[in-house]
Amino acid sequence: MTTTALPLGPGQAVLAIDVGGTDTKAALFDSTGTMLGLSRTPTPLCGTGTADAVLHRVRELRMQFATDFPDVPPHALGMLAPGLVDDDRGIGVLSANLHWSNIPFTQLAQDLLRLPTTFSHDVRAAGEAEFRLGAGRGYQNLVVLVIGTGIAGSLFIDGHAYSAGGFAGEIGHAIVDPLGPVCVCGSRGCLEAIASAGAIARRYHDRTGIKPDGARDVLLRSHSGDPDAAAVWNEALDALAVSIAQLAAILAPEAIVIGGGLAQAGDALVVPLRERVDALLSFHRRPVLLPAMLGENAGLLGAALRARDLLDAKLIRTDVHA
Amino acid sequence: MTTTALPLGPGQAVLAIDVGGTDTKAALFDSTGTMLGLSRTPTPLCGTGTADAVLHRVRELRMQFATDFPDVPPHALGMLAPGLVDDDRGIGVLSANLHWSNIPFTQLAQDLLRLPTTFSHDVRAAGEAEFRLGAGRGYQNLVVLVIGTGIAGSLFIDGHAYSAGGFAGEIGHAIVDPLGPVCVCGSRGCLEAIASAGAIARRYHDRTGIKPDGARDVLLRSHSGDPDAAAVWNEALDALAVSIAQLAAILAPEAIVIGGGLAQAGDALVVPLRERVDALLSFHRRPVLLPAMLGENAGLLGAALRARDLLDAKLIRTDVHA
């Protein structure tokens, strides 16, 4: 793909806040779509008080942007979080890392900030940015697979995001090998337990006693002739290929966009993956495999898109009732 | 489930013809939704001339119904076939058994019969009937899994049938065990190669040299203490459970309806399957597993639904332009 990512483009100014398990990223998008004041601060982790602490951090961030960019008041907030999220109802259903369950973030943030708010899942929002502005542009049926510490996906079906109340797209927790290793989720043989960046580093450590500097280090060691690194890396590629073949059989997406930390391996990931997927499929429609285009700020772009969608929807509703 | 299937209900009279790999079934549905003159005749298999022979058989059937039910002229035809079918464009993309590729059946049948026609996939049409009139009623996100000689599924996403140009729903050809047996499709470890009624009978035969009287006979032998039959049956259940767990992770349907010949095993299939699926899942949303309700004529009902939808769409279009 030689296409360039679309910029966000013109629209109303919106605030985007991506609450991660470690850091919280925030940025303001002005009416031209330009990203302003990108910041990254530690997410306040306060046990069962984390949801409250996060909301107060969101308010602080909003005030900071008001001070720094007084001429760009945002008209809406797009807020993201990991875990199980019900995008349609704006609820943080469950996050083990952030110690919350069933928090109505959309409502709470709106009340606290007096700003129209959308609250949605970080990976799905990043996927939507790739779908609308990035590598997935032009496809109607698309999967965006994010391979980092864990693995999650977002599904686009006949042109629309599909989330099934937050439960869909858990491709990292679909079984690729019934006799495979036990996953952190408690199931056996999940893709994530074999092929996430976290699993690759852990499995190399388990195998050799040597702690690698992440999955990338395992790949480098594999290129240097380390047979253990090669075995771990190849098992990850095999598992990813099985997963993509399953997606081809069940959903038959036209394309699969691969993002997240592991995707930075570039051709070392995508080229052998294409070969393996091709070997596994028969009559199935072969999905085009594409590297993600938007990088680590895809989530913020997705949050901004959703915040603007909210304003557009309100506008339409106002028109209808006028 | 103690609910009763909905009848087709009132609407325009339509003709439904389900062209199978062995037999062709046909019926007329009158304006009350009553099924008239259900017939089953051998599908004319004429090598590369099969598509033409099928179209002429469709015309003969239409004339026969005109003779038998002169007071019930159909206003549209719903025609079904197996293989790879593009429902939206009405094209028989590929059928190895029926020796055709890229046949524009909707257009050809319309020209031959001078009757508005829909042409769609047999399993998807049967699935749609379960979705709209049968066990899947009331669910927005549903998979209908048909387990017979082969295994295929139909997907309903946010209330709409999803076919991806005919390629989606090939659950029988998604990998459940990367080291499993080679499938007829050429891939390895497909669900269909382990858990279809055909595979169960074949695997028992391979294991014992005894040719069973179908999958049901293998189940009966298993109940009589035959360890080979129990092993084959349990491997099929395990593979089906892995497949359902994959669907739960990827699509998170609220329910999965199980139909086809193997579903006639009833509780002997569904009860142990529920237990196995439950054991495989962790945080995933657990789909309700339901036996299909409409029986072997689900396909004809689906064809009738689609033929009536076509007439309704034409009516709406006429209204718009009036």
Coordinates of C-alpha atoms in Angstrom, one line a residue, chain A residues 156-308:
Chain A
F156 CA -16.3 -3.8 10.4
I157 CA -19.2 -5.5 8.7
D158 CA -20.9 -4.2 5.6
G159 CA -19.4 -0.8 6.4
H160 CA -20.3 -0.6 10.1
A161 CA -18.4 -1.2 13.3
Y162 CA -19.7 -4.3 15.0
S163 CA -19.1 -4.7 18.8
A164 CA -21.9 -7.0 20.2
G165 CA -22.2 -4.9 23.4
G166 CA -18.4 -5.0 23.7
F167 CA -17.9 -8.7 23.4
A168 CA -17.0 -9.1 19.7
G169 CA -13.5 -8.9 18.3
E170 CA -11.7 -10.8 21.1
I171 CA -9.6 -12.5 18.5
G172 CA -6.8 -12.9 21.0
H173 CA -9.0 -15.1 23.0
A174 CA -10.2 -17.4 20.2
I175 CA -8.7 -20.9 20.3
V176 CA -6.0 -21.6 17.7
D177 CA -4.7 -24.8 19.3
P178 CA -6.9 -26.8 21.7
L179 CA -3.7 -28.3 23.3
G180 CA -1.9 -25.0 23.4
P181 CA -0.7 -23.1 26.5
V182 CA -3.1 -21.8 29.2
C183 CA -3.9 -18.1 28.6
V184 CA -4.1 -15.4 31.3
C185 CA -7.8 -15.4 30.7
G186 CA -8.1 -18.9 32.0
S187 CA -8.8 -20.6 28.6
R188 CA -6.4 -22.9 26.8
G189 CA -4.8 -22.3 23.4
C190 CA -5.9 -18.7 22.9
L191 CA -4.0 -16.8 20.1
E192 CA -2.8 -14.3 22.7
A193 CA -1.0 -16.9 24.7
I194 CA 1.2 -17.8 21.8
A195 CA 1.4 -14.8 19.5
S196 CA 1.2 -11.6 21.4
A197 CA 4.4 -9.6 21.9
G198 CA 4.0 -10.4 25.6
A199 CA 3.7 -14.1 24.9
I200 CA 6.7 -14.1 22.6
A201 CA 9.0 -12.6 25.2
R202 CA 7.6 -14.8 27.9
R203 CA 7.9 -18.0 25.9
Y204 CA 11.5 -17.3 25.0
H205 CA 12.2 -16.7 28.6
D206 CA 10.5 -19.9 29.7
R207 CA 12.4 -21.8 27.1
T208 CA 15.9 -20.4 27.6
G209 CA 15.9 -18.7 31.1
I210 CA 17.1 -15.6 29.3
K211 CA 14.9 -12.5 29.6
P212 CA 14.7 -10.9 26.2
D213 CA 14.2 -7.2 25.6
G214 CA 10.7 -7.7 24.3
A215 CA 9.4 -9.5 21.2
R216 CA 11.5 -7.5 18.9
D217 CA 14.6 -8.8 20.7
V218 CA 13.4 -12.4 20.1
L219 CA 13.0 -11.6 16.4
L220 CA 16.6 -10.2 16.3
R221 CA 17.9 -13.2 18.1
S222 CA 16.0 -15.4 15.6
H223 CA 17.7 -13.6 12.7
S224 CA 21.1 -14.2 14.4
G225 CA 20.6 -17.9 14.3
D226 CA 19.2 -18.6 17.8
P227 CA 17.1 -21.7 17.3
D228 CA 15.0 -21.1 20.4
A229 CA 14.2 -17.6 19.3
A230 CA 13.3 -19.0 15.8
A231 CA 11.1 -21.6 17.3
V232 CA 9.2 -19.1 19.5
W233 CA 8.8 -16.6 16.6
N234 CA 7.7 -19.3 14.1
E235 CA 5.1 -20.7 16.6
A236 CA 3.7 -17.1 16.9
L237 CA 3.6 -16.7 13.1
D238 CA 1.9 -20.2 12.8
A239 CA -0.7 -19.3 15.4
L240 CA -1.4 -15.9 13.8
A241 CA -1.8 -17.6 10.4
V242 CA -4.3 -20.1 11.9
S243 CA -6.3 -17.2 13.4
I244 CA -6.4 -15.3 10.1
A245 CA -7.5 -18.4 8.3
Q246 CA -10.3 -18.8 10.8
L247 CA -11.3 -15.2 10.2
A248 CA -11.3 -15.8 6.4
A249 CA -13.6 -18.8 6.8
I250 CA -16.0 -17.3 9.3
L251 CA -16.1 -13.6 8.3
A252 CA -14.3 -13.5 4.9
P253 CA -13.1 -9.9 5.4
E254 CA -11.7 -8.3 2.2
A255 CA -8.7 -7.1 4.2
I256 CA -7.1 -7.5 7.6
V257 CA -5.1 -4.5 9.0
I258 CA -2.3 -5.5 11.4
G259 CA -1.3 -2.9 14.0
G260 CA 0.1 -2.7 17.5
G261 CA 3.7 -3.1 18.7
L262 CA 4.4 -6.3 16.9
A263 CA 3.4 -4.8 13.6
Q264 CA 6.5 -2.6 13.9
A265 CA 8.4 -5.8 12.8
G266 CA 7.1 -4.8 9.3
D267 CA 7.9 -7.3 6.5
A268 CA 9.5 -9.7 9.0
L269 CA 5.9 -10.2 10.2
V270 CA 3.7 -9.6 7.2
V271 CA 5.6 -11.4 4.5
P272 CA 5.9 -14.8 6.2
L273 CA 2.4 -14.4 7.5
R274 CA 1.0 -14.0 4.0
E275 CA 2.7 -17.1 2.9
R276 CA 1.4 -19.1 5.9
V277 CA -2.2 -17.9 5.5
D278 CA -2.0 -18.7 1.8
A279 CA -0.9 -22.3 2.6
L280 CA -3.7 -22.8 5.1
L281 CA -6.6 -21.7 2.9
S282 CA -8.3 -23.5 0.1
F283 CA -11.5 -22.1 -1.6
H284 CA -11.7 -19.3 1.0
R285 CA -11.6 -15.7 0.0
R286 CA -8.0 -14.6 0.8
P287 CA -7.9 -11.4 2.8
V288 CA -5.4 -8.7 1.8
L289 CA -3.0 -8.3 4.8
L290 CA -2.0 -4.7 5.4
P291 CA 0.2 -3.0 8.0
A292 CA -1.6 -0.3 10.0
M293 CA -0.9 3.3 8.9
L294 CA -1.8 5.5 11.8
G295 CA 0.7 4.5 14.4
E296 CA 0.3 4.9 18.1
N297 CA -2.1 7.8 18.0
A298 CA -4.7 5.9 16.0
G299 CA -6.8 5.6 19.3
L300 CA -6.8 9.4 19.7
L301 CA -7.9 9.9 16.1
G302 CA -10.7 7.3 16.6
A303 CA -11.8 9.1 19.8
A304 CA -11.9 12.4 17.9
L305 CA -13.9 10.8 15.1
R306 CA -16.4 9.4 17.5
A307 CA -16.7 12.8 19.4
R308 CA -17.4 14.5 16.0

